[in-house]
Amino acid sequence: MTYNFKEVNESYTLPEAIREAQRCLHCKVPACKKGCPISNDIPEWIAELAKGNFGNAMGIINSRSNLPSVCGRVCGHELQCEGNCVLGKKGQHINIGKLERFVADFDSDAGLTHEAIPEKNRGKIAVIGSGPSGLTIAGDLSRQGFAVEIFEMESEPGGVLMYGIPEYRLPKEVVRREIKKIENLGVIFHLNTTIGESCTIDSLFDKGFDAIFIGTGTGVPNRLDIPGLSHPAVRQAIRFLRRVSLYESGFMSRDEVIVGNGDRVYVVGCGNTGIDAARTALRMGSKEVTVIYHKDIDQMSALRAEYEDAVKEGVKFLWNTSITSIEALDDERLKELTLNIDGVEKTVPVDHVVMAIGSAPASRIVSSTDGIEVDDRGYVLTRENPYGMSSRKGVFAGGDVTNRPATVVHAMRDAKLVAEGIARYVDAIKLMESINCM
Ligand code: SF4
């Protein structure tokens, strides 16, 4: 099998998309919509697509989602819209994700939709981080008449979409195209800007922002207490994926990726990040890649479709297996891993270990700002009213940094609620200011 980073899932052709859309029953009580975390009006846009009204279909999708090309590719459709589609009972659910991707790609390629830029007269919002949460907040608030500026520490926006999800699942050009649409709404991006260093939450308020949203995700990998884990040949999955992404974009040399040709790689953890790391290790030339997981297959958090694709590509899986120790050959190379498989110890040769057991928020922003309360694991605590506001007035948080959402689309759903909370808060303070000025 040859491995490359070309997108693995193919798009529909135009006749295929229309034929698929025409299978939809347009259910009066659409179970697909109920299954969608952002309540996308699925039957409505599928009906427009079935008639060939692509612009109308796109307009309906845009009213709920800022990132349709992304969602069409990486959402957990099997558990959400498609998993609820009534035709699924006969094993023939509508391929909603693939249709959404078709509509969004077709619209971008043909340049059909041009949204008017609304007047920005309701207030000024700073968004820290440009992952799915930050982009959703920026898109929603910008459409509602707020002036939004995004502050991103990396040289390109997109967060996990750009640096965490591999090219073969989500091409960078797709992410760049979605971000361009948000920029076209009048959102300003400040790149290579780390809040919590030269610029802080307080200095953003001093610059006149009415509210600030923290959507910085989780950048600090969780750690196990196992001998040998600090060896340089043990990589953290989120950092490994980031390096590969930078290498793919030409910002890093092949040597700096480290995992590579002919290696035997063990990935610890079986969420989507673990599977992404395993399939990426194969694409970087690894000879043998094995995912180990301490529970059973039914308890993995990875999507079944991702797991099945990984198996097809040759990734091996060891269930009910934990890692006991890692032995080094020298300062640069590993020698072997000791595993506990169903209670039996076994030693296996290894070149690299990739840890994918989750991550927690960095403390940079919270530690440089007074009044933002976090829980004992560093997640920002927020309230219900206005939704998403932290213990510091005017500072909101959402996405992984609050430990609420689990996937891209759940982060988007949460961010949409936070956007409503921010809008209500800023409208209220503006009203109070105008009353006080009378
Ligand atoms: Fe169409 Fe399936 Fe949704 Fe019914 S549940 S409206 S058939 S996509």
Coordinates of C-alpha atoms and ligand atoms in Angstrom, one line a residue:
M1 CA 0.0 0.0 0.0
T2 CA 1.3 3.5 -0.8
Y3 CA 0.7 6.3 1.6
N4 CA 0.3 9.9 0.9
F5 CA -1.5 13.0 2.3
K6 CA -3.9 13.3 -0.6
E7 CA -7.5 13.5 0.7
V8 CA -8.8 10.0 1.2
N9 CA -12.6 10.6 0.8
E10 CA -13.7 11.5 -2.6
S11 CA -16.4 14.2 -3.3
Y12 CA -19.6 13.6 -5.3
T13 CA -19.8 14.7 -8.9
L14 CA -22.7 17.1 -9.6
P15 CA -25.1 14.4 -11.0
E16 CA -24.2 12.1 -8.1
A17 CA -24.9 14.8 -5.6
I18 CA -28.3 15.6 -7.1
R19 CA -29.2 11.9 -7.3
E20 CA -28.3 11.4 -3.6
A21 CA -30.3 14.6 -2.6
Q22 CA -33.3 13.3 -4.5
R23 CA -33.4 10.2 -2.3
C24 CA -34.3 12.3 0.8
L25 CA -37.9 11.9 2.0
H26 CA -38.1 15.4 3.4
C27 CA -39.5 14.0 6.7
K28 CA -42.0 16.3 8.5
V29 CA -40.1 15.7 11.7
P30 CA -36.6 15.3 10.5
A31 CA -34.6 13.0 12.7
C32 CA -31.4 14.1 10.9
K33 CA -31.8 17.7 12.1
K34 CA -32.4 16.5 15.7
G35 CA -29.1 14.6 15.5
C36 CA -27.2 17.7 14.3
P37 CA -25.5 19.6 17.2
I38 CA -26.0 22.9 15.5
S39 CA -29.6 22.1 14.2
N40 CA -28.6 22.5 10.6
D41 CA -31.8 22.7 8.4
I42 CA -30.8 19.6 6.6
P43 CA -34.0 18.7 4.7
E44 CA -34.5 22.3 3.5
W45 CA -31.0 22.6 1.9
I46 CA -31.2 19.0 0.6
A47 CA -34.5 19.9 -1.1
E48 CA -32.8 23.0 -2.8
L49 CA -29.9 20.8 -3.9
A50 CA -32.2 18.2 -5.3
K51 CA -33.7 21.0 -7.6
G52 CA -30.2 22.2 -8.5
N53 CA -30.6 25.5 -6.5
F54 CA -27.0 25.5 -5.2
G55 CA -27.0 29.1 -4.0
N56 CA -30.2 28.6 -2.0
A57 CA -28.8 25.4 -0.5
M58 CA -25.6 27.3 0.5
G59 CA -27.6 30.2 2.0
I60 CA -29.5 27.8 4.3
I61 CA -26.3 26.0 5.4
N62 CA -24.6 29.3 6.0
S63 CA -27.4 30.4 8.3
R64 CA -26.3 27.8 10.9
S65 CA -22.6 27.0 10.1
N66 CA -19.5 29.1 9.5
L67 CA -17.5 26.1 8.5
P68 CA -19.5 23.8 6.2
S69 CA -16.6 22.5 4.1
V70 CA -14.9 21.5 7.3
C71 CA -18.1 20.0 8.9
G72 CA -18.9 18.1 5.7
R73 CA -15.5 16.3 6.1
V74 CA -14.7 15.8 9.8
C75 CA -18.0 15.9 11.7
G76 CA -19.1 12.6 13.4
H77 CA -22.0 12.1 10.9
E78 CA -22.3 8.4 11.9
L79 CA -23.3 9.5 15.4
Q80 CA -25.2 12.6 14.4
C81 CA -27.3 13.5 11.3
E82 CA -26.6 10.3 9.3
G83 CA -26.9 8.1 12.4
N84 CA -30.4 9.5 12.9
C85 CA -31.7 9.5 9.3
V86 CA -34.8 7.3 9.0
L87 CA -33.4 5.7 5.9
G88 CA -30.6 4.3 8.1
K89 CA -33.0 1.7 9.3
K90 CA -32.7 0.0 5.9
G91 CA -28.9 0.7 5.9
Q92 CA -29.3 3.5 3.3
H93 CA -29.1 6.7 5.2
I94 CA -28.6 9.9 3.1
N95 CA -24.9 10.8 2.9
I96 CA -25.5 14.2 4.5
G97 CA -21.9 15.0 5.3
K98 CA -20.8 14.3 1.7
L99 CA -23.6 16.4 0.4
E100 CA -22.8 19.3 2.7
R101 CA -19.2 19.1 1.5
F102 CA -20.3 19.1 -2.1
V103 CA -22.5 22.2 -1.7
A104 CA -19.8 24.1 0.2
D105 CA -17.0 23.2 -2.3
F106 CA -19.2 23.8 -5.3
D107 CA -20.2 27.2 -3.9
S108 CA -16.6 28.2 -3.3
D109 CA -15.3 26.9 -6.7
A110 CA -18.1 28.7 -8.5
G111 CA -18.0 31.8 -6.3
L112 CA -21.7 31.8 -6.0
T113 CA -22.3 33.3 -2.6
H114 CA -21.2 36.8 -1.7
E115 CA -22.4 37.9 1.7
A116 CA -22.9 41.6 2.3
I117 CA -20.6 43.0 5.1
P118 CA -22.8 44.3 7.8
E119 CA -22.2 47.7 9.4
K120 CA -20.1 47.3 12.5
N121 CA -21.9 49.4 15.0
R122 CA -22.8 47.2 18.0
G123 CA -19.4 46.9 19.7
K124 CA -15.8 45.6 19.5
I125 CA -14.9 42.0 20.3
A126 CA -11.5 40.4 20.7
V127 CA -11.3 36.7 20.0
I128 CA -8.2 34.8 21.3
G129 CA -7.5 31.7 19.2
S130 CA -8.8 30.8 15.7
G131 CA -9.9 27.2 16.0
P132 CA -13.5 26.1 15.4
S133 CA -14.8 28.1 18.4
G134 CA -13.0 31.3 17.7
L135 CA -14.0 31.2 14.0
T136 CA -17.6 30.5 14.9
I137 CA -17.8 33.4 17.4
A138 CA -16.1 35.7 14.8
G139 CA -18.4 34.7 12.0
D140 CA -21.6 34.9 14.1
L141 CA -20.8 38.2 15.8
S142 CA -19.5 39.8 12.6
R143 CA -22.7 39.0 10.8
Q144 CA -24.6 40.6 13.6
G145 CA -22.8 44.0 13.4
F146 CA -19.9 43.6 15.8
A147 CA -16.3 44.5 14.9
V148 CA -14.3 41.4 15.6
E149 CA -10.5 41.0 15.8
I150 CA -8.9 37.6 16.1
F151 CA -5.5 37.1 17.9
E152 CA -3.7 33.9 16.9
M153 CA -0.3 32.8 18.2
E154 CA 0.5 30.7 15.1
S155 CA 1.6 32.1 11.7
E156 CA -1.7 30.8 10.1
P157 CA -5.2 30.8 11.6
G158 CA -7.3 27.7 12.0
G159 CA -6.0 26.2 15.3
V160 CA -6.7 22.4 15.4
L161 CA -8.2 22.6 11.9
M162 CA -4.9 23.7 10.5
Y163 CA -2.4 22.0 12.9
G164 CA -4.3 19.1 14.4
I165 CA -6.3 17.4 11.7
P166 CA -4.2 15.8 9.0
E167 CA -4.2 16.9 5.4
Y168 CA -5.7 13.5 4.2
R169 CA -8.8 14.2 6.2
L170 CA -9.0 17.9 6.0
P171 CA -6.9 19.6 3.3
K172 CA -5.3 22.9 4.4
E173 CA -6.7 24.7 1.3
V174 CA -10.2 23.9 2.5
V175 CA -9.5 25.4 5.9
R176 CA -7.9 28.5 4.2
R177 CA -10.9 28.9 2.0
E178 CA -13.3 28.8 5.0
I179 CA -11.2 31.3 6.9
K180 CA -11.1 33.6 3.8
K181 CA -15.0 33.7 3.9
I182 CA -14.9 34.8 7.6
E183 CA -12.2 37.4 6.7
N184 CA -14.5 38.7 4.0
L185 CA -17.1 39.4 6.7
G186 CA -14.7 42.1 7.9
V187 CA -13.0 40.1 10.7
I188 CA -9.4 41.2 11.3
F189 CA -6.7 38.6 12.0
H190 CA -3.6 39.4 14.1
L191 CA -1.2 36.4 13.6
N192 CA 2.0 35.5 15.5
T193 CA 0.4 37.2 18.5
T194 CA 0.4 35.5 21.8
I195 CA -2.0 36.9 24.4
G196 CA -0.5 36.5 27.9
E197 CA 3.0 37.7 26.9
S198 CA 3.5 41.2 25.4
C199 CA -0.3 41.7 25.1
T200 CA -2.7 40.7 27.9
I201 CA -6.4 40.6 28.5
D202 CA -6.1 44.0 30.4
S203 CA -4.3 45.6 27.5
L204 CA -7.0 44.4 25.1
F205 CA -9.6 46.1 27.3
D206 CA -7.4 49.2 27.3
K207 CA -7.5 49.2 23.5
G208 CA -11.3 49.5 23.7
F209 CA -12.6 46.0 23.3
D210 CA -16.1 45.6 24.9
A211 CA -15.7 41.8 25.4
I212 CA -13.0 39.2 25.0
F213 CA -13.5 35.6 24.1
I214 CA -10.9 33.0 25.1
G215 CA -10.9 30.0 22.7
T216 CA -7.4 28.8 23.0
G217 CA -8.1 25.1 23.3
T218 CA -5.9 22.6 25.1
G219 CA -2.2 22.8 24.3
V220 CA -0.6 21.0 27.2
P221 CA -0.6 17.2 26.8
N222 CA -1.7 15.0 29.7
R223 CA 1.1 12.8 31.1
L224 CA 1.3 9.2 32.5
D225 CA 3.6 8.3 35.3
I226 CA 5.6 5.7 33.5
P227 CA 9.4 5.1 33.5
G228 CA 11.1 6.3 30.2
L229 CA 8.3 8.7 29.1
S230 CA 10.6 11.8 29.1
H231 CA 12.8 10.2 26.4
P232 CA 13.0 12.4 23.2
A233 CA 11.8 9.5 21.0
V234 CA 8.5 9.6 22.9
R235 CA 6.4 12.3 21.2
Q236 CA 3.1 13.9 22.1
A237 CA 0.5 13.3 19.4
I238 CA -0.7 17.0 19.2
R239 CA 2.9 18.1 18.7
F240 CA 3.7 15.4 16.2
L241 CA 0.7 16.3 14.1
R242 CA 1.6 20.0 14.3
R243 CA 5.1 19.2 13.1
V244 CA 3.9 17.2 10.2
S245 CA 1.5 20.0 9.3
L246 CA 4.3 22.5 9.4
Y247 CA 6.5 20.1 7.3
E248 CA 3.7 19.7 4.8
S249 CA 3.3 23.5 4.5
G250 CA 7.0 23.9 4.0
F251 CA 7.8 25.6 7.4
M252 CA 9.7 22.7 8.9
S253 CA 12.3 20.2 7.6
R254 CA 11.7 16.5 7.3
D255 CA 14.3 15.8 10.0
E256 CA 12.4 17.9 12.6
V257 CA 9.3 15.6 12.3
I258 CA 11.5 12.8 13.7
V259 CA 9.0 9.9 13.3
G260 CA 9.7 8.3 10.0
N261 CA 11.1 5.9 7.6
G262 CA 11.1 2.2 8.6
D263 CA 10.1 3.0 12.2
R264 CA 8.1 0.8 14.5
V265 CA 5.7 3.1 16.2
Y266 CA 3.3 2.6 19.1
V267 CA 0.5 5.1 19.7
V268 CA -0.9 5.2 23.2
G269 CA -4.6 6.2 23.2
C270 CA -7.6 5.5 20.8
G271 CA -9.4 8.8 20.4
N272 CA -9.5 10.5 17.0
T273 CA -6.2 12.2 17.7
G274 CA -4.6 8.8 18.3
I275 CA -5.9 7.4 15.0
D276 CA -4.8 10.6 13.2
A277 CA -1.3 10.1 14.7
A278 CA -1.2 6.5 13.7
R279 CA -2.3 7.1 10.1
T280 CA 0.0 10.1 9.9
A281 CA 3.0 7.9 11.1
L282 CA 2.3 5.5 8.3
R283 CA 2.3 8.4 5.8
M284 CA 5.6 9.5 7.2
G285 CA 7.1 6.1 6.2
S286 CA 6.8 4.1 9.4
K287 CA 7.0 0.4 8.9
E288 CA 4.7 -0.8 11.6
V289 CA 2.2 1.3 13.6
T290 CA 0.2 -0.1 16.5
V291 CA -2.4 1.7 18.6
I292 CA -2.6 0.5 22.2
Y293 CA -5.7 1.2 24.3
H294 CA -6.3 0.2 27.9
K295 CA -10.0 -0.6 27.3
D296 CA -12.1 -2.5 24.8
I297 CA -12.8 -1.5 21.2
D298 CA -16.4 -0.5 22.2
Q299 CA -15.1 2.1 24.6
M300 CA -12.7 3.9 22.2
S301 CA -13.7 7.5 21.6
A302 CA -12.5 7.5 18.0
L303 CA -15.2 7.4 15.3
R304 CA -15.8 3.9 14.0
A305 CA -15.3 5.1 10.4
E306 CA -11.8 6.5 11.3
Y307 CA -10.9 3.2 13.0
E308 CA -12.0 1.1 10.0
D309 CA -10.0 3.3 7.6
A310 CA -7.0 2.9 9.9
V311 CA -7.4 -0.9 9.8
K312 CA -7.6 -0.9 6.0
E313 CA -4.4 1.1 5.9
G314 CA -2.6 -1.4 8.0
V315 CA -2.7 0.1 11.5
K316 CA -2.8 -2.6 14.2
F317 CA -4.7 -2.4 17.4
L318 CA -4.1 -3.9 20.8
W319 CA -7.1 -3.7 23.1
N320 CA -7.1 -3.9 26.9
T321 CA -3.4 -3.1 26.8
S322 CA -1.5 -0.6 28.9
I323 CA 2.1 0.5 28.7
T324 CA 4.3 -0.3 31.8
S325 CA 7.7 1.0 30.9
I326 CA 9.9 2.3 28.1
E327 CA 13.6 1.3 27.8
A328 CA 16.0 3.4 25.8
L329 CA 18.9 2.2 23.7
D330 CA 20.7 5.5 24.0
D331 CA 19.9 9.2 24.4
E332 CA 18.2 9.3 20.9
R333 CA 16.8 5.9 20.3
L334 CA 14.4 3.6 22.1
K335 CA 14.9 -0.1 22.5
E336 CA 11.7 -1.7 23.8
L337 CA 8.3 -1.3 25.4
T338 CA 6.9 -3.4 28.2
L339 CA 3.2 -3.9 27.7
N340 CA 0.5 -5.4 29.9
I341 CA -1.9 -7.2 27.5
D342 CA -5.0 -8.5 29.3
G343 CA -2.9 -9.0 32.5
V344 CA 0.1 -10.6 30.7
E345 CA 3.4 -8.7 30.4
K346 CA 5.1 -8.7 27.0
T347 CA 8.2 -6.8 25.7
V348 CA 8.2 -5.5 22.1
P349 CA 10.9 -3.7 20.1
V350 CA 10.0 0.0 19.4
D351 CA 11.5 3.1 17.7
H352 CA 9.0 5.8 18.6
V353 CA 6.1 6.1 21.0
V354 CA 3.4 8.7 20.4
M355 CA 1.2 9.7 23.4
A356 CA -2.4 10.5 22.6
I357 CA -4.1 10.5 25.9
G358 CA -5.7 14.0 25.8
S359 CA -4.5 17.5 26.8
A360 CA -5.3 20.3 29.2
P361 CA -5.4 24.1 28.8
A362 CA -2.2 26.2 29.1
S363 CA -2.3 28.7 31.9
R364 CA -0.6 31.6 30.0
I365 CA -3.7 33.8 29.8
V366 CA -5.3 32.9 33.1
S367 CA -2.0 33.5 35.0
S368 CA -1.5 36.9 33.4
T369 CA -5.0 38.1 34.2
D370 CA -6.8 38.8 37.5
G371 CA -10.2 37.3 38.2
I372 CA -10.5 34.4 35.8
E373 CA -11.4 31.3 37.9
V374 CA -10.4 27.8 36.7
D375 CA -11.2 24.3 38.0
D376 CA -8.5 22.1 39.5
R377 CA -7.4 20.9 36.0
G378 CA -7.1 24.4 34.6
Y379 CA -10.3 24.6 32.7
V380 CA -12.0 28.1 32.7
L381 CA -15.2 28.2 34.7
T382 CA -18.1 29.9 33.0
R383 CA -21.7 30.8 33.8
E384 CA -25.0 30.2 32.2
N385 CA -26.1 33.8 32.1
P386 CA -24.8 35.5 30.0
Y387 CA -23.8 32.1 28.6
G388 CA -20.0 31.6 28.5
M389 CA -18.9 34.5 30.7
S390 CA -16.1 33.7 33.1
S391 CA -15.8 35.1 36.6
R392 CA -14.1 38.2 35.1
K393 CA -16.7 40.6 33.7
G394 CA -16.6 40.8 29.9
V395 CA -14.2 37.8 29.5
F396 CA -15.9 34.8 27.9
A397 CA -14.6 31.4 27.1
G398 CA -15.6 28.4 25.1
G399 CA -14.4 25.3 23.2
D400 CA -11.9 22.9 24.8
V401 CA -10.6 25.5 27.2
T402 CA -13.8 25.1 29.1
N403 CA -13.9 21.3 28.9
R404 CA -17.4 21.3 27.4
P405 CA -17.3 20.3 23.7
A406 CA -15.8 17.0 22.4
T407 CA -15.6 17.5 18.6
V408 CA -15.4 20.3 16.1
V409 CA -19.1 20.6 15.7
H410 CA -19.8 20.5 19.4
A411 CA -17.2 23.3 19.8
M412 CA -19.2 25.2 17.2
R413 CA -22.5 24.6 18.9
D414 CA -21.0 25.8 22.2
A415 CA -19.5 28.8 20.5
K416 CA -22.8 29.8 18.9
L417 CA -24.3 30.0 22.4
V418 CA -21.4 32.0 23.7
A419 CA -21.8 34.4 20.8
E420 CA -25.4 35.0 21.9
G421 CA -24.1 35.6 25.4
I422 CA -21.5 38.1 24.2
A423 CA -24.1 39.9 22.1
R424 CA -26.5 40.2 25.0
Y425 CA -23.7 41.4 27.4
V426 CA -22.3 44.0 25.0
D427 CA -25.8 45.3 24.1
A428 CA -26.5 45.7 27.8
I429 CA -23.4 47.6 28.6
K430 CA -23.9 49.9 25.6
L431 CA -27.4 50.6 26.8
M432 CA -26.2 51.4 30.3
E433 CA -23.5 53.7 28.9
S434 CA -26.0 55.6 26.8
I435 CA -28.4 56.0 29.8
N436 CA -25.5 57.3 32.0
C437 CA -24.6 59.8 29.3
M438 CA -28.1 61.3 29.3
Ligands
SF4_1 FE1 -34.0 13.2 4.5 FE2 -33.0 11.3 6.3 FE3 -33.4 13.8 7.1 FE4 -35.5 12.3 6.5 S1 -34.1 11.9 8.2 S2 -35.2 14.4 6.0 S3 -34.7 11.1 4.8 S4 -31.9 13.2 5.6

